[in-house]
Amino acid sequence: MPGLRKDESIWPIAFRLAFEEKQIGRWPTLSWSIEDVCLYDQDKKDEVAQSEGGHILPLELYRDERTEYRFNLSSQDPHLFIVCEEENEQLSPLLVTAAQSVAGSYMDGDYQVLHIQIPLQVQAWMEAFIGRHGELIEFRRKRCKNKNKDQKGRSSGN
């Protein structure tokens, strides 16, 4: 992705998809992992992207997902999720997200989702994003318990 630069809501991340063949019972299967994550050096990013299994995808933050980012960052082990599509036993990454529900919705749609720990630099960048735009507080309407306290039931009109 030439020309894609880091800013306050987008961070291009280079990585390599690697696989290892494992024996599960009697059947061989491929086990995928994320390797060679590169955050900064553009030359290194290009090198990783041009290597076998290499990719550059943007991690893009959205204001309406701030609660998800806070939940992820507050967890004991924050993760980035890489959503991949499988075709002919090969994975093709589609999206990098820090929102667990987004990753979960792709998993429900039969996509494969890999994850890595969020690098500390990206965690700080996400915290700055949340700080700039404020915490998103989920507003839920509370039911009024004592609204009709004096009424004993419905009137039948008689």
CSV table of N, CA and C in Angstrom, one decimal:
chain,number,residue,atom,x,y,z
A,1,MET,N,0.8,-1.2,0.0
A,1,MET,CA,0.0,0.0,0.0
A,1,MET,C,0.9,1.2,0.0
A,2,PRO,N,1.4,1.6,-1.2
A,2,PRO,CA,2.3,2.8,-1.2
A,2,PRO,C,1.5,4.0,-0.9
A,3,GLY,N,2.2,5.0,-0.2
A,3,GLY,CA,1.6,6.2,0.1
A,3,GLY,C,0.8,6.2,1.4
A,4,LEU,N,0.6,5.1,2.0
A,4,LEU,CA,-0.2,5.0,3.2
A,4,LEU,C,0.7,5.4,4.4
A,5,ARG,N,0.4,6.4,5.1
A,5,ARG,CA,1.2,7.0,6.2
A,5,ARG,C,0.4,6.9,7.5
A,6,LYS,N,1.2,6.8,8.6
A,6,LYS,CA,0.6,6.8,9.9
A,6,LYS,C,0.1,8.2,10.2
A,7,ASP,N,-1.1,8.3,10.8
A,7,ASP,CA,-1.6,9.6,11.3
A,7,ASP,C,-2.4,9.3,12.6
A,8,GLU,N,-3.3,10.2,13.0
A,8,GLU,CA,-4.0,10.0,14.3
A,8,GLU,C,-5.0,8.8,14.3
A,9,SER,N,-5.4,8.3,13.1
A,9,SER,CA,-6.4,7.2,13.2
A,9,SER,C,-6.0,6.0,12.3
A,10,ILE,N,-4.9,6.1,11.6
A,10,ILE,CA,-4.4,5.0,10.7
A,10,ILE,C,-2.9,4.7,11.0
A,11,TRP,N,-2.6,3.5,11.2
A,11,TRP,CA,-1.2,3.0,11.3
A,11,TRP,C,-1.0,1.8,10.4
A,12,PRO,N,-0.3,2.0,9.3
A,12,PRO,CA,0.1,0.8,8.5
A,12,PRO,C,1.0,-0.1,9.2
A,13,ILE,N,0.6,-1.4,9.2
A,13,ILE,CA,1.4,-2.4,9.9
A,13,ILE,C,1.8,-3.5,8.9
A,14,ALA,N,3.1,-3.7,8.8
A,14,ALA,CA,3.6,-4.8,7.9
A,14,ALA,C,3.8,-6.1,8.7
A,15,PHE,N,3.5,-7.2,8.1
A,15,PHE,CA,3.6,-8.5,8.8
A,15,PHE,C,3.7,-9.6,7.8
A,16,ARG,N,4.1,-10.7,8.2
A,16,ARG,CA,4.2,-11.9,7.4
A,16,ARG,C,3.3,-13.0,7.9
A,17,LEU,N,2.5,-13.6,7.0
A,17,LEU,CA,1.7,-14.8,7.4
A,17,LEU,C,2.6,-16.0,7.2
A,18,ALA,N,2.8,-16.8,8.2
A,18,ALA,CA,3.6,-18.0,8.1
A,18,ALA,C,2.7,-19.2,8.5
A,19,PHE,N,3.0,-20.4,7.9
A,19,PHE,CA,2.3,-21.6,8.3
A,19,PHE,C,3.2,-22.7,8.6
A,20,GLU,N,2.7,-23.6,9.4
A,20,GLU,CA,3.4,-24.8,9.7
A,20,GLU,C,2.4,-26.0,9.6
A,21,GLU,N,2.9,-27.1,9.0
A,21,GLU,CA,2.0,-28.2,8.8
A,21,GLU,C,2.1,-29.0,10.1
A,22,LYS,N,0.9,-29.3,10.6
A,22,LYS,CA,0.8,-30.1,11.9
A,22,LYS,C,-0.1,-31.3,11.6
A,23,GLN,N,0.2,-32.3,12.4
A,23,GLN,CA,-0.6,-33.6,12.3
A,23,GLN,C,-1.6,-33.5,13.4
A,24,ILE,N,-2.9,-33.5,13.0
A,24,ILE,CA,-4.0,-33.5,14.0
A,24,ILE,C,-4.7,-34.9,13.8
A,25,GLY,N,-4.4,-35.8,14.7
A,25,GLY,CA,-4.9,-37.2,14.5
A,25,GLY,C,-4.2,-37.8,13.3
A,26,ARG,N,-5.0,-38.2,12.4
A,26,ARG,CA,-4.4,-38.8,11.2
A,26,ARG,C,-4.2,-37.8,10.0
A,27,TRP,N,-4.7,-36.6,10.2
A,27,TRP,CA,-4.8,-35.6,9.1
A,27,TRP,C,-3.8,-34.5,9.3
A,28,PRO,N,-3.1,-34.2,8.2
A,28,PRO,CA,-2.2,-33.0,8.3
A,28,PRO,C,-3.1,-31.7,8.1
A,29,THR,N,-2.7,-30.7,8.8
A,29,THR,CA,-3.4,-29.4,8.7
A,29,THR,C,-2.4,-28.3,8.8
A,30,LEU,N,-2.8,-27.1,8.3
A,30,LEU,CA,-1.9,-25.9,8.4
A,30,LEU,C,-2.2,-25.1,9.6
A,31,SER,N,-1.2,-24.7,10.3
A,31,SER,CA,-1.4,-23.8,11.5
A,31,SER,C,-0.7,-22.5,11.1
A,32,TRP,N,-1.5,-21.4,11.1
A,32,TRP,CA,-1.0,-20.1,10.7
A,32,TRP,C,-0.6,-19.2,11.9
A,33,SER,N,0.4,-18.4,11.6
A,33,SER,CA,0.8,-17.4,12.6
A,33,SER,C,1.2,-16.1,12.0
A,34,ILE,N,1.3,-15.1,12.8
A,34,ILE,CA,1.8,-13.8,12.3
A,34,ILE,C,3.2,-13.6,12.8
A,35,GLU,N,4.1,-13.2,11.8
A,35,GLU,CA,5.5,-13.1,12.2
A,35,GLU,C,6.0,-11.8,11.6
A,36,ASP,N,7.2,-11.4,12.0
A,36,ASP,CA,7.9,-10.2,11.4
A,36,ASP,C,7.1,-8.9,11.4
A,37,VAL,N,6.4,-8.6,12.5
A,37,VAL,CA,5.6,-7.4,12.6
A,37,VAL,C,6.5,-6.2,12.5
A,38,CYS,N,6.2,-5.2,11.6
A,38,CYS,CA,7.0,-4.0,11.5
A,38,CYS,C,6.1,-2.8,11.5
A,39,LEU,N,6.5,-1.9,12.4
A,39,LEU,CA,5.6,-0.7,12.7
A,39,LEU,C,6.2,0.6,12.1
A,40,TYR,N,7.5,0.7,12.0
A,40,TYR,CA,8.0,2.0,11.6
A,40,TYR,C,8.8,2.1,10.3
A,41,ASP,N,9.9,1.6,10.2
A,41,ASP,CA,10.8,1.7,9.1
A,41,ASP,C,10.2,1.4,7.8
A,42,GLN,N,10.0,2.4,6.9
A,42,GLN,CA,9.3,2.1,5.6
A,42,GLN,C,10.0,1.1,4.7
A,43,ASP,N,11.4,1.2,4.7
A,43,ASP,CA,12.1,0.2,3.9
A,43,ASP,C,12.0,-1.2,4.4
A,44,LYS,N,12.0,-1.3,5.8
A,44,LYS,CA,11.8,-2.6,6.4
A,44,LYS,C,10.3,-3.1,6.1
A,45,LYS,N,9.3,-2.2,6.2
A,45,LYS,CA,8.0,-2.6,5.9
A,45,LYS,C,7.9,-3.1,4.4
A,46,ASP,N,8.5,-2.4,3.5
A,46,ASP,CA,8.5,-2.9,2.1
A,46,ASP,C,9.1,-4.2,1.9
A,47,GLU,N,10.2,-4.4,2.7
A,47,GLU,CA,11.0,-5.7,2.6
A,47,GLU,C,10.1,-6.8,3.1
A,48,VAL,N,9.4,-6.6,4.3
A,48,VAL,CA,8.5,-7.6,4.8
A,48,VAL,C,7.4,-7.9,3.9
A,49,ALA,N,6.8,-6.8,3.3
A,49,ALA,CA,5.6,-7.0,2.4
A,49,ALA,C,6.0,-7.7,1.2
A,50,GLN,N,7.2,-7.6,0.7
A,50,GLN,CA,7.6,-8.2,-0.6
A,50,GLN,C,8.1,-9.7,-0.3
A,51,SER,N,8.3,-10.0,0.9
A,51,SER,CA,8.7,-11.4,1.2
A,51,SER,C,7.5,-12.3,1.1
A,52,GLU,N,7.8,-13.6,1.1
A,52,GLU,CA,6.8,-14.6,0.9
A,52,GLU,C,5.8,-14.5,2.1
A,53,GLY,N,4.5,-14.4,1.8
A,53,GLY,CA,3.5,-14.3,2.8
A,53,GLY,C,3.4,-12.9,3.5
A,54,GLY,N,4.2,-11.9,2.9
A,54,GLY,CA,4.2,-10.5,3.5
A,54,GLY,C,3.0,-9.7,3.0
A,55,HIS,N,2.6,-8.8,3.9
A,55,HIS,CA,1.5,-7.9,3.7
A,55,HIS,C,1.7,-6.6,4.5
A,56,ILE,N,1.0,-5.5,4.0
A,56,ILE,CA,0.9,-4.3,4.8
A,56,ILE,C,-0.6,-4.0,4.8
A,57,LEU,N,-1.1,-3.8,6.0
A,57,LEU,CA,-2.5,-3.5,6.1
A,57,LEU,C,-2.6,-2.3,7.1
A,58,PRO,N,-3.6,-1.4,7.0
A,58,PRO,CA,-3.7,-0.4,8.0
A,58,PRO,C,-4.6,-0.8,9.2
A,59,LEU,N,-4.1,-0.4,10.3
A,59,LEU,CA,-5.0,-0.5,11.5
A,59,LEU,C,-5.7,0.8,11.6
A,60,GLU,N,-7.0,0.8,11.4
A,60,GLU,CA,-7.7,2.1,11.3
A,60,GLU,C,-8.6,2.1,12.6
A,61,LEU,N,-8.5,3.3,13.3
A,61,LEU,CA,-9.4,3.4,14.5
A,61,LEU,C,-10.6,4.3,14.1
A,62,TYR,N,-11.7,3.9,14.7
A,62,TYR,CA,-13.0,4.6,14.4
A,62,TYR,C,-13.5,5.1,15.7
A,63,ARG,N,-14.1,6.3,15.7
A,63,ARG,CA,-14.6,6.9,16.9
A,63,ARG,C,-15.7,6.1,17.6
A,64,ASP,N,-16.6,5.4,16.8
A,64,ASP,CA,-17.7,4.7,17.4
A,64,ASP,C,-17.2,3.3,18.0
A,65,GLU,N,-16.0,3.0,17.9
A,65,GLU,CA,-15.4,1.8,18.5
A,65,GLU,C,-14.6,2.0,19.7
A,66,ARG,N,-14.6,3.3,20.2
A,66,ARG,CA,-13.7,3.6,21.4
A,66,ARG,C,-14.0,2.8,22.6
A,67,THR,N,-15.2,2.4,22.9
A,67,THR,CA,-15.5,1.5,24.0
A,67,THR,C,-14.8,0.2,23.8
A,68,GLU,N,-14.8,-0.4,22.6
A,68,GLU,CA,-14.1,-1.6,22.3
A,68,GLU,C,-12.6,-1.5,22.5
A,69,TYR,N,-12.1,-0.4,22.1
A,69,TYR,CA,-10.6,-0.2,22.2
A,69,TYR,C,-10.2,-0.2,23.7
A,70,ARG,N,-11.1,0.6,24.5
A,70,ARG,CA,-10.8,0.7,25.9
A,70,ARG,C,-10.9,-0.7,26.6
A,71,PHE,N,-11.9,-1.5,26.2
A,71,PHE,CA,-12.1,-2.8,26.8
A,71,PHE,C,-10.8,-3.7,26.4
A,72,ASN,N,-10.4,-3.6,25.2
A,72,ASN,CA,-9.2,-4.4,24.8
A,72,ASN,C,-7.9,-3.9,25.5
A,73,LEU,N,-7.7,-2.6,25.6
A,73,LEU,CA,-6.5,-2.1,26.2
A,73,LEU,C,-6.5,-2.4,27.7
A,74,SER,N,-7.7,-2.4,28.3
A,74,SER,CA,-7.8,-2.7,29.8
A,74,SER,C,-7.7,-4.2,30.1
A,75,SER,N,-7.7,-5.0,29.1
A,75,SER,CA,-7.6,-6.5,29.4
A,75,SER,C,-6.2,-6.8,29.8
A,76,GLN,N,-6.0,-8.0,30.4
A,76,GLN,CA,-4.7,-8.4,30.8
A,76,GLN,C,-3.7,-8.6,29.7
A,77,ASP,N,-4.2,-8.9,28.5
A,77,ASP,CA,-3.4,-9.3,27.3
A,77,ASP,C,-4.0,-8.7,26.1
A,78,PRO,N,-3.9,-7.4,25.8
A,78,PRO,CA,-4.5,-6.7,24.6
A,78,PRO,C,-4.0,-7.3,23.3
A,79,HIS,N,-4.9,-7.4,22.4
A,79,HIS,CA,-4.6,-8.0,21.1
A,79,HIS,C,-5.0,-7.2,19.9
A,80,LEU,N,-4.3,-7.4,18.8
A,80,LEU,CA,-4.8,-6.9,17.5
A,80,LEU,C,-5.3,-8.2,16.8
A,81,PHE,N,-6.3,-8.0,16.0
A,81,PHE,CA,-6.9,-9.1,15.3
A,81,PHE,C,-6.7,-9.0,13.8
A,82,ILE,N,-6.3,-10.0,13.1
A,82,ILE,CA,-6.0,-10.0,11.7
A,82,ILE,C,-7.1,-10.9,11.1
A,83,VAL,N,-8.0,-10.4,10.4
A,83,VAL,CA,-9.1,-11.1,9.7
A,83,VAL,C,-8.6,-11.6,8.4
A,84,CYS,N,-8.7,-12.9,8.1
A,84,CYS,CA,-8.2,-13.5,6.9
A,84,CYS,C,-9.3,-14.3,6.2
A,85,GLU,N,-9.2,-14.4,4.9
A,85,GLU,CA,-10.1,-15.2,4.1
A,85,GLU,C,-9.2,-16.4,3.6
A,86,GLU,N,-9.8,-17.6,3.7
A,86,GLU,CA,-9.1,-18.8,3.2
A,86,GLU,C,-9.5,-19.1,1.8
A,87,GLU,N,-8.6,-19.3,0.9
A,87,GLU,CA,-8.8,-19.7,-0.4
A,87,GLU,C,-7.8,-20.7,-0.9
A,88,ASN,N,-8.2,-21.9,-1.3
A,88,ASN,CA,-7.2,-23.0,-1.7
A,88,ASN,C,-6.1,-23.2,-0.6
A,89,GLU,N,-6.5,-23.3,0.6
A,89,GLU,CA,-5.7,-23.6,1.7
A,89,GLU,C,-4.6,-22.5,2.0
A,90,GLN,N,-4.8,-21.3,1.4
A,90,GLN,CA,-4.0,-20.2,1.6
A,90,GLN,C,-4.8,-19.1,2.3
A,91,LEU,N,-4.2,-18.3,3.2
A,91,LEU,CA,-4.9,-17.2,3.9
A,91,LEU,C,-4.5,-15.9,3.2
A,92,SER,N,-5.5,-15.1,3.1
A,92,SER,CA,-5.3,-13.7,2.5
A,92,SER,C,-5.9,-12.7,3.5
A,93,PRO,N,-5.0,-11.9,4.2
A,93,PRO,CA,-5.5,-11.0,5.2
A,93,PRO,C,-6.4,-9.9,4.6
A,94,LEU,N,-7.5,-9.6,5.2
A,94,LEU,CA,-8.4,-8.5,4.8
A,94,LEU,C,-8.4,-7.3,5.6
A,95,LEU,N,-8.2,-7.5,6.9
A,95,LEU,CA,-8.4,-6.4,7.9
A,95,LEU,C,-7.6,-6.6,9.1
A,96,VAL,N,-7.1,-5.5,9.7
A,96,VAL,CA,-6.5,-5.5,11.0
A,96,VAL,C,-7.4,-4.6,11.9
A,97,THR,N,-7.8,-5.1,13.1
A,97,THR,CA,-8.7,-4.4,13.9
A,97,THR,C,-8.3,-4.6,15.4
A,98,ALA,N,-8.7,-3.6,16.2
A,98,ALA,CA,-8.4,-3.8,17.7
A,98,ALA,C,-9.8,-4.0,18.4
A,99,ALA,N,-10.8,-4.1,17.6
A,99,ALA,CA,-12.2,-4.3,18.2
A,99,ALA,C,-12.6,-5.8,18.2
A,100,GLN,N,-12.7,-6.3,19.4
A,100,GLN,CA,-13.0,-7.7,19.5
A,100,GLN,C,-14.3,-8.1,18.9
A,101,SER,N,-15.3,-7.3,18.9
A,101,SER,CA,-16.6,-7.6,18.4
A,101,SER,C,-16.6,-7.7,16.8
A,102,VAL,N,-15.8,-6.8,16.3
A,102,VAL,CA,-15.6,-6.8,14.8
A,102,VAL,C,-15.0,-8.1,14.4
A,103,ALA,N,-13.9,-8.5,15.1
A,103,ALA,CA,-13.2,-9.8,14.8
A,103,ALA,C,-14.2,-11.0,15.0
A,104,GLY,N,-15.0,-10.9,16.1
A,104,GLY,CA,-16.0,-12.0,16.3
A,104,GLY,C,-17.0,-12.1,15.3
A,105,SER,N,-17.5,-11.0,14.7
A,105,SER,CA,-18.5,-11.0,13.7
A,105,SER,C,-17.9,-11.7,12.4
A,106,TYR,N,-16.6,-11.5,12.1
A,106,TYR,CA,-16.0,-12.1,11.0
A,106,TYR,C,-15.8,-13.6,11.3
A,107,MET,N,-15.5,-14.0,12.5
A,107,MET,CA,-15.4,-15.4,12.9
A,107,MET,C,-16.7,-16.1,12.7
A,108,ASP,N,-17.8,-15.4,13.0
A,108,ASP,CA,-19.2,-16.0,12.8
A,108,ASP,C,-19.4,-16.2,11.3
A,109,GLY,N,-18.8,-15.4,10.4
A,109,GLY,CA,-19.0,-15.6,9.0
A,109,GLY,C,-17.9,-16.5,8.3
A,110,ASP,N,-17.3,-17.4,9.1
A,110,ASP,CA,-16.4,-18.4,8.6
A,110,ASP,C,-15.1,-17.8,8.1
A,111,TYR,N,-14.7,-16.7,8.6
A,111,TYR,CA,-13.3,-16.2,8.3
A,111,TYR,C,-12.4,-16.6,9.4
A,112,GLN,N,-11.1,-16.7,9.1
A,112,GLN,CA,-10.2,-17.1,10.1
A,112,GLN,C,-9.6,-15.8,10.7
A,113,VAL,N,-9.5,-15.7,12.0
A,113,VAL,CA,-9.0,-14.6,12.7
A,113,VAL,C,-7.8,-15.0,13.5
A,114,LEU,N,-6.7,-14.3,13.2
A,114,LEU,CA,-5.4,-14.5,13.9
A,114,LEU,C,-5.2,-13.3,14.8
A,115,HIS,N,-4.4,-13.5,15.8
A,115,HIS,CA,-4.2,-12.4,16.8
A,115,HIS,C,-2.8,-12.3,17.2
A,116,ILE,N,-2.3,-11.1,17.5
A,116,ILE,CA,-1.0,-10.8,18.1
A,116,ILE,C,-1.2,-9.9,19.3
A,117,GLN,N,-0.2,-9.9,20.2
A,117,GLN,CA,-0.3,-8.9,21.2
A,117,GLN,C,-0.1,-7.5,20.6
A,118,ILE,N,-0.8,-6.5,21.1
A,118,ILE,CA,-0.7,-5.1,20.6
A,118,ILE,C,0.7,-4.6,21.1
A,119,PRO,N,1.6,-4.2,20.2
A,119,PRO,CA,2.8,-3.6,20.6
A,119,PRO,C,2.6,-2.4,21.4
A,120,LEU,N,3.5,-2.1,22.4
A,120,LEU,CA,3.3,-1.0,23.3
A,120,LEU,C,3.2,0.3,22.6
A,121,GLN,N,3.9,0.5,21.5
A,121,GLN,CA,3.8,1.8,20.8
A,121,GLN,C,2.4,2.0,20.2
A,122,VAL,N,1.7,0.9,19.8
A,122,VAL,CA,0.4,1.0,19.2
A,122,VAL,C,-0.6,1.2,20.4
A,123,GLN,N,-0.4,0.6,21.5
A,123,GLN,CA,-1.2,0.8,22.7
A,123,GLN,C,-1.2,2.3,23.1
A,124,ALA,N,0.0,2.9,23.1
A,124,ALA,CA,0.1,4.4,23.4
A,124,ALA,C,-0.7,5.2,22.4
A,125,TRP,N,-0.5,4.9,21.1
A,125,TRP,CA,-1.2,5.6,20.0
A,125,TRP,C,-2.7,5.4,20.2
A,126,MET,N,-3.2,4.3,20.5
A,126,MET,CA,-4.6,4.1,20.7
A,126,MET,C,-5.1,4.9,21.9
A,127,GLU,N,-4.3,4.9,23.0
A,127,GLU,CA,-4.7,5.7,24.2
A,127,GLU,C,-4.8,7.2,23.8
A,128,ALA,N,-3.9,7.6,23.0
A,128,ALA,CA,-3.9,9.0,22.5
A,128,ALA,C,-5.2,9.3,21.7
A,129,PHE,N,-5.6,8.4,20.9
A,129,PHE,CA,-6.8,8.5,20.1
A,129,PHE,C,-8.0,8.6,21.0
A,130,ILE,N,-8.1,7.7,22.0
A,130,ILE,CA,-9.2,7.8,22.9
A,130,ILE,C,-9.2,9.1,23.7
A,131,GLY,N,-8.0,9.6,24.1
A,131,GLY,CA,-7.8,10.8,24.8
A,131,GLY,C,-8.3,12.0,24.0
A,132,ARG,N,-8.0,12.0,22.7
A,132,ARG,CA,-8.4,13.1,21.8
A,132,ARG,C,-9.9,13.2,21.6
A,133,HIS,N,-10.5,12.0,21.5
A,133,HIS,CA,-11.9,12.0,21.1
A,133,HIS,C,-12.8,11.7,22.3
A,134,GLY,N,-12.2,11.5,23.5
A,134,GLY,CA,-13.0,11.2,24.7
A,134,GLY,C,-13.5,9.8,24.8
A,135,GLU,N,-13.8,9.4,26.0
A,135,GLU,CA,-14.4,8.0,26.2
A,135,GLU,C,-15.8,8.0,25.6
A,136,LEU,N,-16.1,6.9,25.0
A,136,LEU,CA,-17.5,6.7,24.5
A,136,LEU,C,-18.2,6.0,25.5
A,137,ILE,N,-19.2,6.6,26.1
A,137,ILE,CA,-20.0,6.0,27.2
A,137,ILE,C,-21.3,5.4,26.5
A,138,GLU,N,-21.5,4.2,26.7
A,138,GLU,CA,-22.7,3.5,26.2
A,138,GLU,C,-23.9,4.0,27.0
A,139,PHE,N,-24.9,4.6,26.3
A,139,PHE,CA,-26.1,5.1,27.0
A,139,PHE,C,-27.2,4.0,26.8
A,140,ARG,N,-27.6,3.6,28.0
A,140,ARG,CA,-28.8,2.7,27.9
A,140,ARG,C,-29.9,3.3,28.7
A,141,ARG,N,-31.1,3.2,28.2
A,141,ARG,CA,-32.2,3.7,28.9
A,141,ARG,C,-32.6,2.9,30.1
A,142,LYS,N,-32.7,3.5,31.2
A,142,LYS,CA,-33.1,2.7,32.4
A,142,LYS,C,-34.7,2.7,32.5
A,143,ARG,N,-35.2,1.6,32.9
A,143,ARG,CA,-36.6,1.5,33.1
A,143,ARG,C,-36.9,2.1,34.4
A,144,CYS,N,-38.0,2.9,34.4
A,144,CYS,CA,-38.4,3.5,35.7
A,144,CYS,C,-39.2,2.5,36.5
A,145,LYS,N,-38.7,2.1,37.6
A,145,LYS,CA,-39.3,1.1,38.5
A,145,LYS,C,-40.5,1.6,39.2
A,146,ASN,N,-40.5,2.8,39.6
A,146,ASN,CA,-41.6,3.4,40.4
A,146,ASN,C,-42.6,4.3,39.6
A,147,LYS,N,-42.5,4.2,38.3
A,147,LYS,CA,-43.4,5.0,37.5
A,147,LYS,C,-44.8,4.9,37.8
A,148,ASN,N,-45.3,3.7,37.9
A,148,ASN,CA,-46.8,3.5,38.1
A,148,ASN,C,-47.0,2.8,39.5
A,149,LYS,N,-46.3,3.3,40.5
A,149,LYS,CA,-46.3,2.6,41.8
A,149,LYS,C,-47.7,2.6,42.4
A,150,ASP,N,-48.4,3.7,42.2
A,150,ASP,CA,-49.7,3.8,42.9
A,150,ASP,C,-50.8,3.0,42.1
A,151,GLN,N,-50.6,2.7,40.9
A,151,GLN,CA,-51.6,1.9,40.2
A,151,GLN,C,-51.5,0.4,40.5
A,152,LYS,N,-52.6,-0.2,40.7
A,152,LYS,CA,-52.7,-1.6,41.1
A,152,LYS,C,-52.8,-2.5,39.9
A,153,GLY,N,-53.0,-2.0,38.8
A,153,GLY,CA,-53.2,-2.9,37.6
A,153,GLY,C,-53.9,-2.1,36.5
A,154,ARG,N,-54.3,-2.7,35.5
A,154,ARG,CA,-55.0,-2.0,34.4
A,154,ARG,C,-56.5,-1.9,34.7
A,155,SER,N,-57.0,-0.8,34.3
A,155,SER,CA,-58.4,-0.6,34.4
A,155,SER,C,-59.1,-1.3,33.2
A,156,SER,N,-60.2,-2.0,33.5
A,156,SER,CA,-60.9,-2.7,32.4
A,156,SER,C,-61.9,-1.8,31.7
A,157,GLY,N,-62.1,-0.6,32.2
A,157,GLY,CA,-63.0,0.4,31.7
A,157,GLY,C,-64.4,0.2,32.3
A,158,ASN,N,-64.7,-0.7,33.2
A,158,ASN,CA,-66.0,-0.9,33.8
A,158,ASN,C,-66.1,0.0,35.0
